[in-house]
């Protein structure tokens, strides 16, 4: 049935950083799930944006589209994801783990939470966000800590600036995001992971994570935390 990646028979093909039209992605949730399912993925996490209050106020003031999940809609967001998770399993034997990208564009830190249950305010300091996420047994990932070809204060500039201080705080760091490979993070020093930061269809072809673990949510979470039997993989078209 699944023959797209026989080479990696023992490995689960994973992507833990994916956006849909619920925030700023261009494909609706169902289409995203079908796309990943049809490409033989084993584990995905949908991680639409929630926003800090300053950026949110700014967007409202400028009459810009919000492109993020509102706090009052967060419970519904999780419900929709759990429902879609059941469909993904039934149709593709693919695990969908509800997640979120905690997006602080005011102070410049983006944090991925996998298996989130309760809303956490992106306006809070990094340490407090991580504490609250770990309290929910979520896996916490530093998103794109070093973006190339951007100005000094890229989206996760604050995490990059404080990488030594935050090193142990996160369960893993994105050493690769979409087409970028962050050499400077140091593959040896940090727990690592690679994700697509999917916003549109062409982003499917990008860095991914392979994990050798049992096919269930807790086993996958443990593998990320222990950073054992993990590999990064650049998925190309054909
Ligand atoms: Zn985005
Ligand atoms: Zn981001
Ligand atoms: Zn993202």
PDB file of C-alpha atoms and ligand atoms in Angstrom:
ATOM      1  CA  UNK A   1       0.000   0.000   0.000  1.00  0.00           C
ATOM      2  CA  UNK A   2       2.718   2.479   1.026  1.00  0.00           C
ATOM      3  CA  UNK A   3       5.512   2.194  -1.496  1.00  0.00           C
ATOM      4  CA  UNK A   4       6.659   5.779  -1.925  1.00  0.00           C
ATOM      5  CA  UNK A   5       9.664   5.347   0.324  1.00  0.00           C
ATOM      6  CA  UNK A   6      10.714   1.723   0.501  1.00  0.00           C
ATOM      7  CA  UNK A   7      14.286   2.845   1.075  1.00  0.00           C
ATOM      8  CA  UNK A   8      13.245   4.033   4.495  1.00  0.00           C
ATOM      9  CA  UNK A   9      11.116   1.073   5.415  1.00  0.00           C
ATOM     10  CA  UNK A  10      12.015   1.127   9.082  1.00  0.00           C
ATOM     11  CA  UNK A  11      11.868   4.887   9.300  1.00  0.00           C
ATOM     12  CA  UNK A  12       8.875   7.147   9.765  1.00  0.00           C
ATOM     13  CA  UNK A  13       8.799  10.067   7.320  1.00  0.00           C
ATOM     14  CA  UNK A  14       7.823  13.128   9.381  1.00  0.00           C
ATOM     15  CA  UNK A  15       7.100  16.847   9.078  1.00  0.00           C
ATOM     16  CA  UNK A  16       6.365  18.788  12.254  1.00  0.00           C
ATOM     17  CA  UNK A  17       5.922  22.343  10.929  1.00  0.00           C
ATOM     18  CA  UNK A  18       2.953  22.855   8.599  1.00  0.00           C
ATOM     19  CA  UNK A  19       0.572  25.792   8.010  1.00  0.00           C
ATOM     20  CA  UNK A  20      -2.920  25.783   6.471  1.00  0.00           C
ATOM     21  CA  UNK A  21      -5.495  28.434   5.566  1.00  0.00           C
ATOM     22  CA  UNK A  22      -6.438  28.444   9.267  1.00  0.00           C
ATOM     23  CA  UNK A  23      -3.491  30.871   9.577  1.00  0.00           C
ATOM     24  CA  UNK A  24      -1.258  32.009   6.682  1.00  0.00           C
ATOM     25  CA  UNK A  25      -0.998  28.847   4.578  1.00  0.00           C
ATOM     26  CA  UNK A  26      -2.486  28.691   1.079  1.00  0.00           C
ATOM     27  CA  UNK A  27      -4.014  25.180   1.227  1.00  0.00           C
ATOM     28  CA  UNK A  28      -7.022  24.165   3.361  1.00  0.00           C
ATOM     29  CA  UNK A  29      -6.385  21.598   6.117  1.00  0.00           C
ATOM     30  CA  UNK A  30      -8.061  18.731   4.277  1.00  0.00           C
ATOM     31  CA  UNK A  31      -5.992  19.322   1.128  1.00  0.00           C
ATOM     32  CA  UNK A  32      -2.794  19.480   3.173  1.00  0.00           C
ATOM     33  CA  UNK A  33      -3.594  16.161   4.856  1.00  0.00           C
ATOM     34  CA  UNK A  34      -4.391  14.534   1.512  1.00  0.00           C
ATOM     35  CA  UNK A  35      -1.177  15.880  -0.024  1.00  0.00           C
ATOM     36  CA  UNK A  36       0.984  14.459   2.782  1.00  0.00           C
ATOM     37  CA  UNK A  37      -1.002  11.227   2.904  1.00  0.00           C
ATOM     38  CA  UNK A  38      -0.628  10.684  -0.826  1.00  0.00           C
ATOM     39  CA  UNK A  39       3.122  11.298  -0.568  1.00  0.00           C
ATOM     40  CA  UNK A  40       3.533   8.487   1.932  1.00  0.00           C
ATOM     41  CA  UNK A  41       4.153  10.489   5.106  1.00  0.00           C
ATOM     42  CA  UNK A  42       3.873   8.657   8.412  1.00  0.00           C
ATOM     43  CA  UNK A  43       3.684  11.517  10.909  1.00  0.00           C
ATOM     44  CA  UNK A  44       2.745  15.178  10.494  1.00  0.00           C
ATOM     45  CA  UNK A  45       1.990  18.012  12.857  1.00  0.00           C
ATOM     46  CA  UNK A  46      -0.219  20.937  11.813  1.00  0.00           C
ATOM     47  CA  UNK A  47       1.201  24.080  13.416  1.00  0.00           C
ATOM     48  CA  UNK A  48      -0.818  27.163  12.500  1.00  0.00           C
ATOM     49  CA  UNK A  49       0.193  30.512  13.998  1.00  0.00           C
ATOM     50  CA  UNK A  50      -0.989  32.139  17.212  1.00  0.00           C
ATOM     51  CA  UNK A  51       0.222  35.709  17.642  1.00  0.00           C
ATOM     52  CA  UNK A  52       1.566  37.990  20.367  1.00  0.00           C
ATOM     53  CA  UNK A  53      -0.751  40.835  21.359  1.00  0.00           C
ATOM     54  CA  UNK A  54       1.441  43.683  20.034  1.00  0.00           C
ATOM     55  CA  UNK A  55       1.640  42.237  16.524  1.00  0.00           C
ATOM     56  CA  UNK A  56      -2.076  41.439  16.685  1.00  0.00           C
ATOM     57  CA  UNK A  57      -2.961  45.015  17.711  1.00  0.00           C
ATOM     58  CA  UNK A  58      -0.714  46.370  14.959  1.00  0.00           C
ATOM     59  CA  UNK A  59      -2.434  44.247  12.298  1.00  0.00           C
ATOM     60  CA  UNK A  60      -5.875  45.306  13.498  1.00  0.00           C
ATOM     61  CA  UNK A  61      -4.814  48.972  13.547  1.00  0.00           C
ATOM     62  CA  UNK A  62      -3.423  48.768  10.005  1.00  0.00           C
ATOM     63  CA  UNK A  63      -6.497  46.784   8.906  1.00  0.00           C
ATOM     64  CA  UNK A  64      -4.226  43.954   7.763  1.00  0.00           C
ATOM     65  CA  UNK A  65      -5.466  40.362   7.669  1.00  0.00           C
ATOM     66  CA  UNK A  66      -4.725  38.626  11.016  1.00  0.00           C
ATOM     67  CA  UNK A  67      -3.703  35.269   9.509  1.00  0.00           C
ATOM     68  CA  UNK A  68      -3.489  33.584  12.906  1.00  0.00           C
ATOM     69  CA  UNK A  69      -5.736  31.557  15.223  1.00  0.00           C
ATOM     70  CA  UNK A  70      -7.546  33.795  17.702  1.00  0.00           C
ATOM     71  CA  UNK A  71      -7.422  32.808  21.358  1.00  0.00           C
ATOM     72  CA  UNK A  72     -11.214  32.344  21.497  1.00  0.00           C
ATOM     73  CA  UNK A  73     -11.044  29.955  18.519  1.00  0.00           C
ATOM     74  CA  UNK A  74      -8.210  27.818  19.877  1.00  0.00           C
ATOM     75  CA  UNK A  75     -10.399  25.042  21.319  1.00  0.00           C
ATOM     76  CA  UNK A  76     -12.256  24.742  18.013  1.00  0.00           C
ATOM     77  CA  UNK A  77      -8.933  24.620  16.173  1.00  0.00           C
ATOM     78  CA  UNK A  78      -7.860  21.622  18.252  1.00  0.00           C
ATOM     79  CA  UNK A  79     -11.225  19.941  17.740  1.00  0.00           C
ATOM     80  CA  UNK A  80     -10.917  20.344  13.963  1.00  0.00           C
ATOM     81  CA  UNK A  81      -7.391  18.912  14.069  1.00  0.00           C
ATOM     82  CA  UNK A  82      -8.403  15.890  16.155  1.00  0.00           C
ATOM     83  CA  UNK A  83     -11.233  15.168  13.748  1.00  0.00           C
ATOM     84  CA  UNK A  84      -8.857  15.428  10.791  1.00  0.00           C
ATOM     85  CA  UNK A  85      -6.365  13.272  12.691  1.00  0.00           C
ATOM     86  CA  UNK A  86      -8.911  10.424  12.759  1.00  0.00           C
ATOM     87  CA  UNK A  87      -9.497  10.757   9.027  1.00  0.00           C
ATOM     88  CA  UNK A  88      -5.725  10.813   8.311  1.00  0.00           C
ATOM     89  CA  UNK A  89      -5.260   7.592  10.275  1.00  0.00           C
ATOM     90  CA  UNK A  90      -8.220   5.860   8.684  1.00  0.00           C
ATOM     91  CA  UNK A  91      -7.364   6.835   5.136  1.00  0.00           C
ATOM     92  CA  UNK A  92      -3.541   6.878   5.122  1.00  0.00           C
ATOM     93  CA  UNK A  93      -2.385   5.263   8.395  1.00  0.00           C
ATOM     94  CA  UNK A  94      -0.760   8.647   8.925  1.00  0.00           C
ATOM     95  CA  UNK A  95      -0.494  10.162  12.396  1.00  0.00           C
ATOM     96  CA  UNK A  96      -1.575  13.814  12.661  1.00  0.00           C
ATOM     97  CA  UNK A  97      -0.478  15.477  15.904  1.00  0.00           C
ATOM     98  CA  UNK A  98      -2.181  18.804  16.745  1.00  0.00           C
ATOM     99  CA  UNK A  99       0.400  21.539  17.106  1.00  0.00           C
ATOM    100  CA  UNK A 100       0.835  25.289  16.951  1.00  0.00           C
ATOM    101  CA  UNK A 101       3.489  27.868  16.079  1.00  0.00           C
ATOM    102  CA  UNK A 102       3.724  30.278  18.977  1.00  0.00           C
ATOM    103  CA  UNK A 103       4.626  33.382  17.056  1.00  0.00           C
ATOM    104  CA  UNK A 104       6.094  36.419  18.772  1.00  0.00           C
ATOM    105  CA  UNK A 105       6.916  38.852  15.980  1.00  0.00           C
ATOM    106  CA  UNK A 106       7.321  41.721  18.406  1.00  0.00           C
ATOM    107  CA  UNK A 107      10.246  40.184  20.317  1.00  0.00           C
ATOM    108  CA  UNK A 108      11.232  37.792  17.508  1.00  0.00           C
ATOM    109  CA  UNK A 109      10.767  34.230  18.635  1.00  0.00           C
ATOM    110  CA  UNK A 110       8.873  31.442  16.915  1.00  0.00           C
ATOM    111  CA  UNK A 111       8.291  28.281  18.937  1.00  0.00           C
ATOM    112  CA  UNK A 112       6.722  25.054  17.653  1.00  0.00           C
ATOM    113  CA  UNK A 113       4.616  23.066  20.112  1.00  0.00           C
ATOM    114  CA  UNK A 114       3.667  19.508  19.179  1.00  0.00           C
ATOM    115  CA  UNK A 115       0.748  17.823  20.940  1.00  0.00           C
ATOM    116  CA  UNK A 116      -0.606  21.002  22.488  1.00  0.00           C
ATOM    117  CA  UNK A 117      -3.786  20.907  24.599  1.00  0.00           C
ATOM    118  CA  UNK A 118      -4.216  24.438  25.986  1.00  0.00           C
ATOM    119  CA  UNK A 119      -3.638  27.910  24.557  1.00  0.00           C
ATOM    120  CA  UNK A 120      -0.349  29.551  25.588  1.00  0.00           C
ATOM    121  CA  UNK A 121       0.012  33.306  25.074  1.00  0.00           C
ATOM    122  CA  UNK A 122       2.872  34.138  22.627  1.00  0.00           C
ATOM    123  CA  UNK A 123       3.331  37.476  24.422  1.00  0.00           C
ATOM    124  CA  UNK A 124       4.859  35.646  27.440  1.00  0.00           C
ATOM    125  CA  UNK A 125       8.650  35.328  27.848  1.00  0.00           C
ATOM    126  CA  UNK A 126      10.306  32.297  26.212  1.00  0.00           C
ATOM    127  CA  UNK A 127      11.027  30.506  29.522  1.00  0.00           C
ATOM    128  CA  UNK A 128       7.408  30.831  30.650  1.00  0.00           C
ATOM    129  CA  UNK A 129       6.058  29.611  27.295  1.00  0.00           C
ATOM    130  CA  UNK A 130       8.310  26.548  27.396  1.00  0.00           C
ATOM    131  CA  UNK A 131       7.370  25.819  31.017  1.00  0.00           C
ATOM    132  CA  UNK A 132       3.657  25.934  30.212  1.00  0.00           C
ATOM    133  CA  UNK A 133       4.073  23.762  27.126  1.00  0.00           C
ATOM    134  CA  UNK A 134       6.102  21.144  28.965  1.00  0.00           C
ATOM    135  CA  UNK A 135       3.440  21.208  31.682  1.00  0.00           C
ATOM    136  CA  UNK A 136       1.015  20.006  28.982  1.00  0.00           C
ATOM    137  CA  UNK A 137       3.469  17.286  27.902  1.00  0.00           C
ATOM    138  CA  UNK A 138       3.971  18.994  24.540  1.00  0.00           C
ATOM    139  CA  UNK A 139       7.245  18.751  22.598  1.00  0.00           C
ATOM    140  CA  UNK A 140       8.844  22.188  22.260  1.00  0.00           C
ATOM    141  CA  UNK A 141      10.968  23.150  19.249  1.00  0.00           C
ATOM    142  CA  UNK A 142      12.944  26.295  18.465  1.00  0.00           C
ATOM    143  CA  UNK A 143      11.755  27.260  14.976  1.00  0.00           C
ATOM    144  CA  UNK A 144      14.142  28.421  12.207  1.00  0.00           C
ATOM    145  CA  UNK A 145      16.667  29.854  14.699  1.00  0.00           C
ATOM    146  CA  UNK A 146      18.904  31.211  11.955  1.00  0.00           C
ATOM    147  CA  UNK A 147      17.445  32.375   8.677  1.00  0.00           C
ATOM    148  CA  UNK A 148      19.765  33.149   5.811  1.00  0.00           C
ATOM    149  CA  UNK A 149      19.428  36.139   3.528  1.00  0.00           C
ATOM    150  CA  UNK A 150      17.343  38.159   5.947  1.00  0.00           C
ATOM    151  CA  UNK A 151      17.967  41.309   7.916  1.00  0.00           C
ATOM    152  CA  UNK A 152      19.575  41.172  11.341  1.00  0.00           C
ATOM    153  CA  UNK A 153      16.330  40.680  13.216  1.00  0.00           C
ATOM    154  CA  UNK A 154      14.867  37.662  11.468  1.00  0.00           C
ATOM    155  CA  UNK A 155      11.778  35.899  12.859  1.00  0.00           C
ATOM    156  CA  UNK A 156      13.605  33.921  15.559  1.00  0.00           C
ATOM    157  CA  UNK A 157      16.413  36.382  16.127  1.00  0.00           C
ATOM    158  CA  UNK A 158      15.888  36.342  19.904  1.00  0.00           C
ATOM    159  CA  UNK A 159      16.361  32.546  20.084  1.00  0.00           C
ATOM    160  CA  UNK A 160      19.461  32.801  17.938  1.00  0.00           C
ATOM    161  CA  UNK A 161      20.921  35.572  20.118  1.00  0.00           C
ATOM    162  CA  UNK A 162      20.327  33.538  23.277  1.00  0.00           C
ATOM    163  CA  UNK A 163      21.077  30.100  21.917  1.00  0.00           C
ATOM    164  CA  UNK A 164      23.518  29.110  24.661  1.00  0.00           C
ATOM    165  CA  UNK A 165      21.034  30.096  27.366  1.00  0.00           C
ATOM    166  CA  UNK A 166      18.107  28.320  25.671  1.00  0.00           C
ATOM    167  CA  UNK A 167      20.074  25.301  24.480  1.00  0.00           C
ATOM    168  CA  UNK A 168      18.719  22.836  27.038  1.00  0.00           C
ATOM    169  CA  UNK A 169      15.329  24.520  27.300  1.00  0.00           C
ATOM    170  CA  UNK A 170      14.026  23.258  23.970  1.00  0.00           C
ATOM    171  CA  UNK A 171      13.413  19.596  23.205  1.00  0.00           C
ATOM    172  CA  UNK A 172      14.922  20.200  19.765  1.00  0.00           C
ATOM    173  CA  UNK A 173      16.120  22.917  17.380  1.00  0.00           C
ATOM    174  CA  UNK A 174      15.274  23.169  13.710  1.00  0.00           C
ATOM    175  CA  UNK A 175      18.693  22.668  12.097  1.00  0.00           C
ATOM    176  CA  UNK A 176      16.962  22.701   8.746  1.00  0.00           C
ATOM    177  CA  UNK A 177      13.884  24.605   7.662  1.00  0.00           C
ATOM    178  CA  UNK A 178      12.499  24.334   4.128  1.00  0.00           C
ATOM    179  CA  UNK A 179      15.603  24.927   1.913  1.00  0.00           C
ATOM    180  CA  UNK A 180      17.889  26.257   4.620  1.00  0.00           C
ATOM    181  CA  UNK A 181      20.402  24.170   6.503  1.00  0.00           C
ATOM    182  CA  UNK A 182      21.633  25.993   9.610  1.00  0.00           C
ATOM    183  CA  UNK A 183      25.247  25.021   9.825  1.00  0.00           C
ATOM    184  CA  UNK A 184      25.867  27.481  12.599  1.00  0.00           C
ATOM    185  CA  UNK A 185      23.553  25.768  15.053  1.00  0.00           C
ATOM    186  CA  UNK A 186      26.025  22.915  15.190  1.00  0.00           C
ATOM    187  CA  UNK A 187      24.585  19.523  14.446  1.00  0.00           C
ATOM    188  CA  UNK A 188      26.626  17.910  17.189  1.00  0.00           C
ATOM    189  CA  UNK A 189      25.664  20.138  20.062  1.00  0.00           C
ATOM    190  CA  UNK A 190      21.915  20.445  19.793  1.00  0.00           C
ATOM    191  CA  UNK A 191      18.976  18.108  19.701  1.00  0.00           C
ATOM    192  CA  UNK A 192      17.893  18.548  16.125  1.00  0.00           C
ATOM    193  CA  UNK A 193      14.922  18.266  13.812  1.00  0.00           C
ATOM    194  CA  UNK A 194      14.180  19.306  10.216  1.00  0.00           C
ATOM    195  CA  UNK A 195      10.879  20.644   8.933  1.00  0.00           C
ATOM    196  CA  UNK A 196       9.356  22.186   5.821  1.00  0.00           C
ATOM    197  CA  UNK A 197       7.574  25.197   7.381  1.00  0.00           C
ATOM    198  CA  UNK A 198       4.938  24.363   4.779  1.00  0.00           C
ATOM    199  CA  UNK A 199       2.841  27.309   3.526  1.00  0.00           C
ATOM    200  CA  UNK A 200       2.184  26.228  -0.064  1.00  0.00           C
ATOM    201  CA  UNK A 201       2.292  23.108  -2.205  1.00  0.00           C
ATOM    202  CA  UNK A 202       5.852  23.519  -3.510  1.00  0.00           C
ATOM    203  CA  UNK A 203       7.125  23.550   0.100  1.00  0.00           C
ATOM    204  CA  UNK A 204       6.518  19.798   0.241  1.00  0.00           C
ATOM    205  CA  UNK A 205       9.931  19.447  -1.387  1.00  0.00           C
ATOM    206  CA  UNK A 206      12.150  20.507   1.471  1.00  0.00           C
ATOM    207  CA  UNK A 207      13.950  19.263   4.601  1.00  0.00           C
ATOM    208  CA  UNK A 208      12.228  16.542   6.585  1.00  0.00           C
ATOM    209  CA  UNK A 209      12.851  14.347   9.603  1.00  0.00           C
ATOM    210  CA  UNK A 210      13.121  10.551   9.587  1.00  0.00           C
ATOM    211  CA  UNK A 211      12.492   8.794  12.890  1.00  0.00           C
ATOM    212  CA  UNK A 212      12.965   5.169  13.790  1.00  0.00           C
ATOM    213  CA  UNK A 213      10.298   4.530  16.390  1.00  0.00           C
ATOM    214  CA  UNK A 214       6.967   2.859  16.913  1.00  0.00           C
ATOM    215  CA  UNK A 215       4.076   4.355  14.986  1.00  0.00           C
ATOM    216  CA  UNK A 216       2.372   6.193  17.838  1.00  0.00           C
ATOM    217  CA  UNK A 217       2.326   9.745  19.186  1.00  0.00           C
ATOM    218  CA  UNK A 218       4.148   9.120  22.479  1.00  0.00           C
ATOM    219  CA  UNK A 219       6.927   7.064  20.846  1.00  0.00           C
ATOM    220  CA  UNK A 220       7.516   9.810  18.266  1.00  0.00           C
ATOM    221  CA  UNK A 221       7.579  12.497  20.974  1.00  0.00           C
ATOM    222  CA  UNK A 222      10.086  10.467  23.003  1.00  0.00           C
ATOM    223  CA  UNK A 223      12.298   9.995  19.947  1.00  0.00           C
ATOM    224  CA  UNK A 224      12.438  13.776  19.415  1.00  0.00           C
ATOM    225  CA  UNK A 225      13.180  14.421  23.093  1.00  0.00           C
ATOM    226  CA  UNK A 226      15.912  11.780  23.297  1.00  0.00           C
ATOM    227  CA  UNK A 227      17.091  12.664  19.788  1.00  0.00           C
ATOM    228  CA  UNK A 228      17.865   9.030  19.128  1.00  0.00           C
ATOM    229  CA  UNK A 229      17.323   7.272  15.784  1.00  0.00           C
ATOM    230  CA  UNK A 230      16.686  10.583  14.057  1.00  0.00           C
ATOM    231  CA  UNK A 231      17.900  11.654  10.628  1.00  0.00           C
ATOM    232  CA  UNK A 232      17.309  14.667   8.450  1.00  0.00           C
ATOM    233  CA  UNK A 233      16.366  14.172   4.848  1.00  0.00           C
ATOM    234  CA  UNK A 234      16.042  16.521   1.875  1.00  0.00           C
ATOM    235  CA  UNK A 235      12.956  15.526  -0.095  1.00  0.00           C
ATOM    236  CA  UNK A 236      13.161  16.434  -3.783  1.00  0.00           C
ATOM    237  CA  UNK A 237      10.526  16.129  -6.474  1.00  0.00           C
ATOM    238  CA  UNK A 238      10.780  12.653  -8.099  1.00  0.00           C
TER     239      UNK A 238
HETATM  240 ZN1  LIG B   1       3.539  31.617   8.416  1.00  0.00          ZN
HETATM  241 ZN1  LIG B   2       7.992  30.891  11.948  1.00  0.00          ZN
HETATM  242 ZN1  LIG B   3       6.060  28.443  10.349  1.00  0.00          ZN
END
